[in-house]
Amino acid sequence: NAGVMQNPRHLVRRRGQEARLRCSPMKGHSHVYWYRQLPEEGLKFMVYLQKENIIDESGMPKERFSAEFPKEGPSILRIQQVVRGDSAAYFCASSPQGDSTDTQYFGPGTRLTVL
Amino acid sequence: GDSVTQMEGPVTLSEEAFLTINCTYTATGYPSLFWYVQYPGEGLQLLLKATKADDKGSNKGFEATYRKETTSFHLEKGSVQVSDSAVYFCARTEGGSEKLVFGKGMKLTVNP
């Protein structure tokens, strides 16, 4: 049973470009979470999605960031017009039921570098 | 607000030493508590969890007990190995939701 898949593992963008990060949850999981890890920091929650629905986006910056989890295909975290401060590791996690006692299973992360 | 405070380190130990990593939290209600471990260049892996007061989570020789009275979830291991070198994160659910609030992480290096 494959774990949470994320791609690309490393992404380099110049300021002003767009970054698209993909996450495929574990088989049978319909709840996806995105977290950001800045250098020397813990992970910060960004957004929680179910299929075709954004449940909680309280951690998303108000501008340039968006997320989706379509009926078919992976969840996408999109960052438009990237800036150097967006450089971070972005982790996706999935869980089967979205219950607060559920374990969230994390992917290997995408390390975004903005030049 | 809701938060997680843990020892930040970095900490260096010799093999077979005793390990304690303190973690305390502030909360409304009764969150679930987790310890995650991050090996170099990898994502987070669940180490153990506890979902209610007095529960003890254990895995790979690590243990942590959910202490409601002290709002703590300290991680312990009696004898660390070189392979335990990693960053350890304490985390809790936020309110009644599913999202996790993480501590800043503690880097552990175990020398032979």
PDB file of C-alpha atoms in Angstrom:
ATOM      1  CA  ASN A   1       0.000   0.000   0.000  1.00  0.00           C
ATOM      2  CA  ALA A   2       1.720   3.138  -1.191  1.00  0.00           C
ATOM      3  CA  GLY A   3       2.019   5.985   1.233  1.00  0.00           C
ATOM      4  CA  VAL A   4       1.266   9.626   0.613  1.00  0.00           C
ATOM      5  CA  MET A   5       2.951  10.719  -2.608  1.00  0.00           C
ATOM      6  CA  GLN A   6       4.154  14.212  -3.306  1.00  0.00           C
ATOM      7  CA  ASN A   7       5.784  15.627  -6.376  1.00  0.00           C
ATOM      8  CA  PRO A   8       8.009  17.168  -7.233  1.00  0.00           C
ATOM      9  CA  ARG A   9      10.350  16.526  -4.306  1.00  0.00           C
ATOM     10  CA  HIS A  10      12.336  19.637  -5.133  1.00  0.00           C
ATOM     11  CA  LEU A  11      11.132  22.671  -7.032  1.00  0.00           C
ATOM     12  CA  VAL A  12      13.089  25.754  -7.983  1.00  0.00           C
ATOM     13  CA  ARG A  13      11.280  28.863  -9.165  1.00  0.00           C
ATOM     14  CA  ARG A  14      12.277  32.432  -9.877  1.00  0.00           C
ATOM     15  CA  ARG A  15      10.428  35.287  -8.236  1.00  0.00           C
ATOM     16  CA  GLY A  16       7.125  35.934  -9.995  1.00  0.00           C
ATOM     17  CA  GLN A  17       6.693  32.423 -11.361  1.00  0.00           C
ATOM     18  CA  GLU A  18       4.022  29.947 -10.339  1.00  0.00           C
ATOM     19  CA  ALA A  19       4.585  26.843  -8.226  1.00  0.00           C
ATOM     20  CA  ARG A  20       2.273  23.827  -8.381  1.00  0.00           C
ATOM     21  CA  LEU A  21       2.701  21.152  -5.746  1.00  0.00           C
ATOM     22  CA  ARG A  22       0.906  17.820  -6.018  1.00  0.00           C
ATOM     23  CA  CYS A  23      -0.223  15.372  -3.386  1.00  0.00           C
ATOM     24  CA  SER A  24      -1.783  11.943  -3.807  1.00  0.00           C
ATOM     25  CA  PRO A  25      -3.233  10.667  -0.528  1.00  0.00           C
ATOM     26  CA  MET A  26      -2.980   7.124   0.694  1.00  0.00           C
ATOM     27  CA  LYS A  27      -5.422   4.716  -0.880  1.00  0.00           C
ATOM     28  CA  GLY A  28      -8.761   4.952   0.831  1.00  0.00           C
ATOM     29  CA  HIS A  29      -8.051   8.360   2.374  1.00  0.00           C
ATOM     30  CA  SER A  30     -10.349  11.194   1.396  1.00  0.00           C
ATOM     31  CA  HIS A  31      -9.019  13.905   3.726  1.00  0.00           C
ATOM     32  CA  VAL A  32      -5.961  15.936   2.783  1.00  0.00           C
ATOM     33  CA  TYR A  33      -4.040  18.526   4.782  1.00  0.00           C
ATOM     34  CA  TRP A  34      -1.259  20.850   3.692  1.00  0.00           C
ATOM     35  CA  TYR A  35       1.407  22.164   6.077  1.00  0.00           C
ATOM     36  CA  ARG A  36       4.365  24.470   5.554  1.00  0.00           C
ATOM     37  CA  GLN A  37       7.689  24.145   7.319  1.00  0.00           C
ATOM     38  CA  LEU A  38       9.910  27.190   7.278  1.00  0.00           C
ATOM     39  CA  PRO A  39      13.629  26.711   8.023  1.00  0.00           C
ATOM     40  CA  GLU A  40      14.255  25.865  11.685  1.00  0.00           C
ATOM     41  CA  GLU A  41      10.516  25.979  12.401  1.00  0.00           C
ATOM     42  CA  GLY A  42       7.795  23.492  13.130  1.00  0.00           C
ATOM     43  CA  LEU A  43       5.031  22.761  10.691  1.00  0.00           C
ATOM     44  CA  LYS A  44       2.203  25.242  10.285  1.00  0.00           C
ATOM     45  CA  PHE A  45      -1.246  24.196   9.125  1.00  0.00           C
ATOM     46  CA  MET A  46      -2.390  25.722   5.853  1.00  0.00           C
ATOM     47  CA  VAL A  47      -5.520  24.038   4.562  1.00  0.00           C
ATOM     48  CA  TYR A  48      -7.740  20.991   4.980  1.00  0.00           C
ATOM     49  CA  LEU A  49      -9.649  19.551   2.053  1.00  0.00           C
ATOM     50  CA  GLN A  50     -11.974  16.737   1.220  1.00  0.00           C
ATOM     51  CA  LYS A  51     -12.850  15.719  -2.308  1.00  0.00           C
ATOM     52  CA  GLU A  52     -14.103  18.824  -4.127  1.00  0.00           C
ATOM     53  CA  ASN A  53     -14.415  20.776  -0.866  1.00  0.00           C
ATOM     54  CA  ILE A  54     -12.224  23.108   1.135  1.00  0.00           C
ATOM     55  CA  ILE A  55     -13.092  22.448   4.770  1.00  0.00           C
ATOM     56  CA  ASP A  56     -10.687  24.782   6.565  1.00  0.00           C
ATOM     57  CA  GLU A  57      -8.323  27.266   4.939  1.00  0.00           C
ATOM     58  CA  SER A  58      -7.618  29.334   8.027  1.00  0.00           C
ATOM     59  CA  GLY A  59      -3.851  28.881   7.634  1.00  0.00           C
ATOM     60  CA  MET A  60      -3.639  29.939   4.004  1.00  0.00           C
ATOM     61  CA  PRO A  61      -2.198  33.337   3.145  1.00  0.00           C
ATOM     62  CA  LYS A  62      -4.953  35.543   1.776  1.00  0.00           C
ATOM     63  CA  GLU A  63      -3.269  36.184  -1.537  1.00  0.00           C
ATOM     64  CA  ARG A  64      -1.411  34.097  -4.116  1.00  0.00           C
ATOM     65  CA  PHE A  65      -2.115  30.733  -2.463  1.00  0.00           C
ATOM     66  CA  SER A  66      -4.879  28.342  -3.440  1.00  0.00           C
ATOM     67  CA  ALA A  67      -5.606  24.653  -3.017  1.00  0.00           C
ATOM     68  CA  GLU A  68      -7.907  22.125  -4.582  1.00  0.00           C
ATOM     69  CA  PHE A  69      -8.712  18.448  -4.296  1.00  0.00           C
ATOM     70  CA  PRO A  70     -10.719  17.449  -7.352  1.00  0.00           C
ATOM     71  CA  LYS A  71     -12.937  14.430  -7.675  1.00  0.00           C
ATOM     72  CA  GLU A  72     -10.277  12.751  -9.775  1.00  0.00           C
ATOM     73  CA  GLY A  73      -6.548  13.228  -9.405  1.00  0.00           C
ATOM     74  CA  PRO A  74      -4.222  14.629  -6.775  1.00  0.00           C
ATOM     75  CA  SER A  75      -4.624  17.582  -4.496  1.00  0.00           C
ATOM     76  CA  ILE A  76      -2.847  20.684  -5.794  1.00  0.00           C
ATOM     77  CA  LEU A  77      -1.334  23.517  -3.805  1.00  0.00           C
ATOM     78  CA  ARG A  78      -0.767  26.462  -6.094  1.00  0.00           C
ATOM     79  CA  ILE A  79       1.377  29.480  -5.325  1.00  0.00           C
ATOM     80  CA  GLN A  80       1.199  32.326  -7.803  1.00  0.00           C
ATOM     81  CA  GLN A  81       3.880  34.984  -8.234  1.00  0.00           C
ATOM     82  CA  VAL A  82       6.231  33.352  -5.777  1.00  0.00           C
ATOM     83  CA  VAL A  83       8.479  35.436  -3.534  1.00  0.00           C
ATOM     84  CA  ARG A  84      11.625  34.446  -1.648  1.00  0.00           C
ATOM     85  CA  GLY A  85       9.644  34.139   1.589  1.00  0.00           C
ATOM     86  CA  ASP A  86       7.708  31.245   0.046  1.00  0.00           C
ATOM     87  CA  SER A  87      10.858  29.107   0.160  1.00  0.00           C
ATOM     88  CA  ALA A  88       9.981  26.264   2.510  1.00  0.00           C
ATOM     89  CA  ALA A  89       9.139  22.597   2.700  1.00  0.00           C
ATOM     90  CA  TYR A  90       5.487  21.889   1.964  1.00  0.00           C
ATOM     91  CA  PHE A  91       4.067  18.718   3.414  1.00  0.00           C
ATOM     92  CA  CYS A  92       0.852  16.999   2.573  1.00  0.00           C
ATOM     93  CA  ALA A  93      -0.866  14.584   4.941  1.00  0.00           C
ATOM     94  CA  SER A  94      -3.908  12.382   4.565  1.00  0.00           C
ATOM     95  CA  SER A  95      -6.279  10.594   6.896  1.00  0.00           C
ATOM     96  CA  PRO A  96      -9.136   8.169   6.339  1.00  0.00           C
ATOM     97  CA  GLN A  97     -11.949   9.899   8.201  1.00  0.00           C
ATOM     98  CA  GLY A  98     -10.877  13.351   9.285  1.00  0.00           C
ATOM     99  CA  ASP A  99     -11.605  12.517  12.896  1.00  0.00           C
ATOM    100  CA  SER A 100      -9.570  14.311  15.563  1.00  0.00           C
ATOM    101  CA  THR A 101      -8.279  10.964  16.827  1.00  0.00           C
ATOM    102  CA  ASP A 102      -7.160   9.936  13.359  1.00  0.00           C
ATOM    103  CA  THR A 103      -3.514   9.658  12.501  1.00  0.00           C
ATOM    104  CA  GLN A 104      -2.386  11.898   9.690  1.00  0.00           C
ATOM    105  CA  TYR A 105       0.094  10.234   7.375  1.00  0.00           C
ATOM    106  CA  PHE A 106       2.643  12.563   5.863  1.00  0.00           C
ATOM    107  CA  GLY A 107       4.263  12.588   2.467  1.00  0.00           C
ATOM    108  CA  PRO A 108       7.979  13.234   1.917  1.00  0.00           C
ATOM    109  CA  GLY A 109       7.368  16.900   1.177  1.00  0.00           C
ATOM    110  CA  THR A 110       8.179  19.294  -1.630  1.00  0.00           C
ATOM    111  CA  ARG A 111      11.084  21.616  -0.982  1.00  0.00           C
ATOM    112  CA  LEU A 112      10.451  24.868  -2.788  1.00  0.00           C
ATOM    113  CA  THR A 113      13.325  27.234  -3.420  1.00  0.00           C
ATOM    114  CA  VAL A 114      12.591  30.682  -4.815  1.00  0.00           C
ATOM    115  CA  LEU A 115      15.564  32.392  -6.407  1.00  0.00           C
TER     116      LEU A 115
ATOM    117  CA  GLY B   1      -4.339  30.582  22.138  1.00  0.00           C
ATOM    118  CA  ASP B   2      -3.705  26.922  21.529  1.00  0.00           C
ATOM    119  CA  SER B   3      -0.035  26.076  21.420  1.00  0.00           C
ATOM    120  CA  VAL B   4       2.565  23.381  21.891  1.00  0.00           C
ATOM    121  CA  THR B   5       5.822  24.050  23.699  1.00  0.00           C
ATOM    122  CA  GLN B   6       8.658  21.598  23.561  1.00  0.00           C
ATOM    123  CA  MET B   7      12.357  21.466  24.308  1.00  0.00           C
ATOM    124  CA  GLU B   8      14.133  22.894  21.284  1.00  0.00           C
ATOM    125  CA  GLY B   9      17.635  21.536  21.532  1.00  0.00           C
ATOM    126  CA  PRO B  10      19.707  20.597  19.692  1.00  0.00           C
ATOM    127  CA  VAL B  11      20.612  17.748  21.985  1.00  0.00           C
ATOM    128  CA  THR B  12      23.534  15.355  21.632  1.00  0.00           C
ATOM    129  CA  LEU B  13      23.593  12.093  23.550  1.00  0.00           C
ATOM    130  CA  SER B  14      25.770   9.042  23.662  1.00  0.00           C
ATOM    131  CA  GLU B  15      24.371   5.692  22.622  1.00  0.00           C
ATOM    132  CA  GLU B  16      22.412   3.953  25.397  1.00  0.00           C
ATOM    133  CA  ALA B  17      21.736   7.211  27.232  1.00  0.00           C
ATOM    134  CA  PHE B  18      18.288   8.013  28.629  1.00  0.00           C
ATOM    135  CA  LEU B  19      16.195  10.462  26.645  1.00  0.00           C
ATOM    136  CA  THR B  20      13.461  12.833  27.779  1.00  0.00           C
ATOM    137  CA  ILE B  21      11.924  15.446  25.523  1.00  0.00           C
ATOM    138  CA  ASN B  22       9.458  17.669  27.333  1.00  0.00           C
ATOM    139  CA  CYS B  23       6.238  18.776  25.698  1.00  0.00           C
ATOM    140  CA  THR B  24       3.452  20.854  27.198  1.00  0.00           C
ATOM    141  CA  TYR B  25       0.356  22.235  25.580  1.00  0.00           C
ATOM    142  CA  THR B  26      -2.399  24.732  26.134  1.00  0.00           C
ATOM    143  CA  ALA B  27      -5.853  23.681  25.090  1.00  0.00           C
ATOM    144  CA  THR B  28      -9.540  24.107  25.296  1.00  0.00           C
ATOM    145  CA  GLY B  29     -11.124  20.720  25.589  1.00  0.00           C
ATOM    146  CA  TYR B  30      -9.272  17.455  25.221  1.00  0.00           C
ATOM    147  CA  PRO B  31      -7.012  17.276  22.211  1.00  0.00           C
ATOM    148  CA  SER B  32      -5.335  14.207  20.793  1.00  0.00           C
ATOM    149  CA  LEU B  33      -1.571  14.262  21.269  1.00  0.00           C
ATOM    150  CA  PHE B  34       1.135  13.008  18.944  1.00  0.00           C
ATOM    151  CA  TRP B  35       4.873  12.611  18.608  1.00  0.00           C
ATOM    152  CA  TYR B  36       6.212  12.666  15.068  1.00  0.00           C
ATOM    153  CA  VAL B  37       9.811  12.004  13.997  1.00  0.00           C
ATOM    154  CA  GLN B  38      11.528  13.456  10.943  1.00  0.00           C
ATOM    155  CA  TYR B  39      14.675  11.787   9.646  1.00  0.00           C
ATOM    156  CA  PRO B  40      17.024  13.862   7.496  1.00  0.00           C
ATOM    157  CA  GLY B  41      15.531  14.720   4.120  1.00  0.00           C
ATOM    158  CA  GLU B  42      12.292  12.888   4.808  1.00  0.00           C
ATOM    159  CA  GLY B  43       8.734  13.651   5.790  1.00  0.00           C
ATOM    160  CA  LEU B  44       7.219  13.162   9.208  1.00  0.00           C
ATOM    161  CA  GLN B  45       6.459   9.720  10.543  1.00  0.00           C
ATOM    162  CA  LEU B  46       4.096   9.082  13.404  1.00  0.00           C
ATOM    163  CA  LEU B  47       6.017   7.775  16.391  1.00  0.00           C
ATOM    164  CA  LEU B  48       3.165   7.429  18.881  1.00  0.00           C
ATOM    165  CA  LYS B  49      -0.086   9.020  19.931  1.00  0.00           C
ATOM    166  CA  ALA B  50      -2.600   9.248  22.772  1.00  0.00           C
ATOM    167  CA  THR B  51      -6.190  10.320  22.395  1.00  0.00           C
ATOM    168  CA  LYS B  52      -7.402  10.663  25.979  1.00  0.00           C
ATOM    169  CA  ALA B  53      -6.123  11.417  29.454  1.00  0.00           C
ATOM    170  CA  ASP B  54      -3.837   8.810  31.055  1.00  0.00           C
ATOM    171  CA  ASP B  55      -3.361   6.997  27.748  1.00  0.00           C
ATOM    172  CA  LYS B  56       0.202   5.853  27.144  1.00  0.00           C
ATOM    173  CA  GLY B  57       1.518   5.724  23.621  1.00  0.00           C
ATOM    174  CA  SER B  58       4.510   3.517  22.895  1.00  0.00           C
ATOM    175  CA  ASN B  59       6.539   2.484  19.872  1.00  0.00           C
ATOM    176  CA  LYS B  60      10.140   1.418  19.173  1.00  0.00           C
ATOM    177  CA  GLY B  61      11.069   1.799  22.830  1.00  0.00           C
ATOM    178  CA  PHE B  62       9.648   5.330  23.044  1.00  0.00           C
ATOM    179  CA  GLU B  63       6.829   6.148  25.467  1.00  0.00           C
ATOM    180  CA  ALA B  64       4.699   9.156  26.321  1.00  0.00           C
ATOM    181  CA  THR B  65       1.759   9.506  28.706  1.00  0.00           C
ATOM    182  CA  TYR B  66      -1.100  11.962  28.266  1.00  0.00           C
ATOM    183  CA  ARG B  67      -1.136  13.971  31.510  1.00  0.00           C
ATOM    184  CA  LYS B  68      -4.202  16.164  31.699  1.00  0.00           C
ATOM    185  CA  GLU B  69      -3.354  17.576  35.129  1.00  0.00           C
ATOM    186  CA  THR B  70      -0.004  18.929  33.929  1.00  0.00           C
ATOM    187  CA  THR B  71      -1.026  19.342  30.255  1.00  0.00           C
ATOM    188  CA  SER B  72       2.067  17.414  29.243  1.00  0.00           C
ATOM    189  CA  PHE B  73       3.074  14.630  26.871  1.00  0.00           C
ATOM    190  CA  HIS B  74       6.782  14.079  27.537  1.00  0.00           C
ATOM    191  CA  LEU B  75       8.620  11.618  25.312  1.00  0.00           C
ATOM    192  CA  GLU B  76      11.013   9.113  26.910  1.00  0.00           C
ATOM    193  CA  LYS B  77      13.297   6.335  25.829  1.00  0.00           C
ATOM    194  CA  GLY B  78      15.464   4.343  28.170  1.00  0.00           C
ATOM    195  CA  SER B  79      18.358   3.653  25.815  1.00  0.00           C
ATOM    196  CA  VAL B  80      18.824   5.637  22.610  1.00  0.00           C
ATOM    197  CA  GLN B  81      20.535   4.331  19.493  1.00  0.00           C
ATOM    198  CA  VAL B  82      22.449   6.085  16.735  1.00  0.00           C
ATOM    199  CA  SER B  83      19.475   5.400  14.459  1.00  0.00           C
ATOM    200  CA  ASP B  84      17.280   7.564  16.710  1.00  0.00           C
ATOM    201  CA  SER B  85      19.076  10.663  15.444  1.00  0.00           C
ATOM    202  CA  ALA B  86      16.305  12.824  13.993  1.00  0.00           C
ATOM    203  CA  VAL B  87      14.066  15.800  14.705  1.00  0.00           C
ATOM    204  CA  TYR B  88      11.181  15.098  17.069  1.00  0.00           C
ATOM    205  CA  PHE B  89       7.934  17.060  16.936  1.00  0.00           C
ATOM    206  CA  CYS B  90       5.204  17.153  19.529  1.00  0.00           C
ATOM    207  CA  ALA B  91       1.755  17.959  18.142  1.00  0.00           C
ATOM    208  CA  ARG B  92      -1.857  18.261  19.179  1.00  0.00           C
ATOM    209  CA  THR B  93      -5.164  18.568  17.468  1.00  0.00           C
ATOM    210  CA  GLU B  94      -6.690  22.007  17.650  1.00  0.00           C
ATOM    211  CA  GLY B  95      -9.997  22.284  19.423  1.00  0.00           C
ATOM    212  CA  GLY B  96     -12.377  19.717  18.029  1.00  0.00           C
ATOM    213  CA  SER B  97     -10.860  19.900  14.595  1.00  0.00           C
ATOM    214  CA  GLU B  98      -8.480  17.629  12.800  1.00  0.00           C
ATOM    215  CA  LYS B  99      -5.698  20.074  12.057  1.00  0.00           C
ATOM    216  CA  LEU B 100      -2.458  19.652  13.949  1.00  0.00           C
ATOM    217  CA  VAL B 101      -0.558  22.278  15.905  1.00  0.00           C
ATOM    218  CA  PHE B 102       3.140  21.469  16.116  1.00  0.00           C
ATOM    219  CA  GLY B 103       5.918  22.386  18.460  1.00  0.00           C
ATOM    220  CA  LYS B 104       9.092  23.761  16.916  1.00  0.00           C
ATOM    221  CA  GLY B 105      10.845  20.412  16.959  1.00  0.00           C
ATOM    222  CA  MET B 106      13.952  19.155  18.704  1.00  0.00           C
ATOM    223  CA  LYS B 107      16.983  17.845  16.868  1.00  0.00           C
ATOM    224  CA  LEU B 108      18.556  14.816  18.526  1.00  0.00           C
ATOM    225  CA  THR B 109      21.974  13.478  17.618  1.00  0.00           C
ATOM    226  CA  VAL B 110      23.103  10.199  19.099  1.00  0.00           C
ATOM    227  CA  ASN B 111      26.807   9.425  18.936  1.00  0.00           C
ATOM    228  CA  PRO B 112      28.242   5.893  19.066  1.00  0.00           C
TER     229      PRO B 112
END
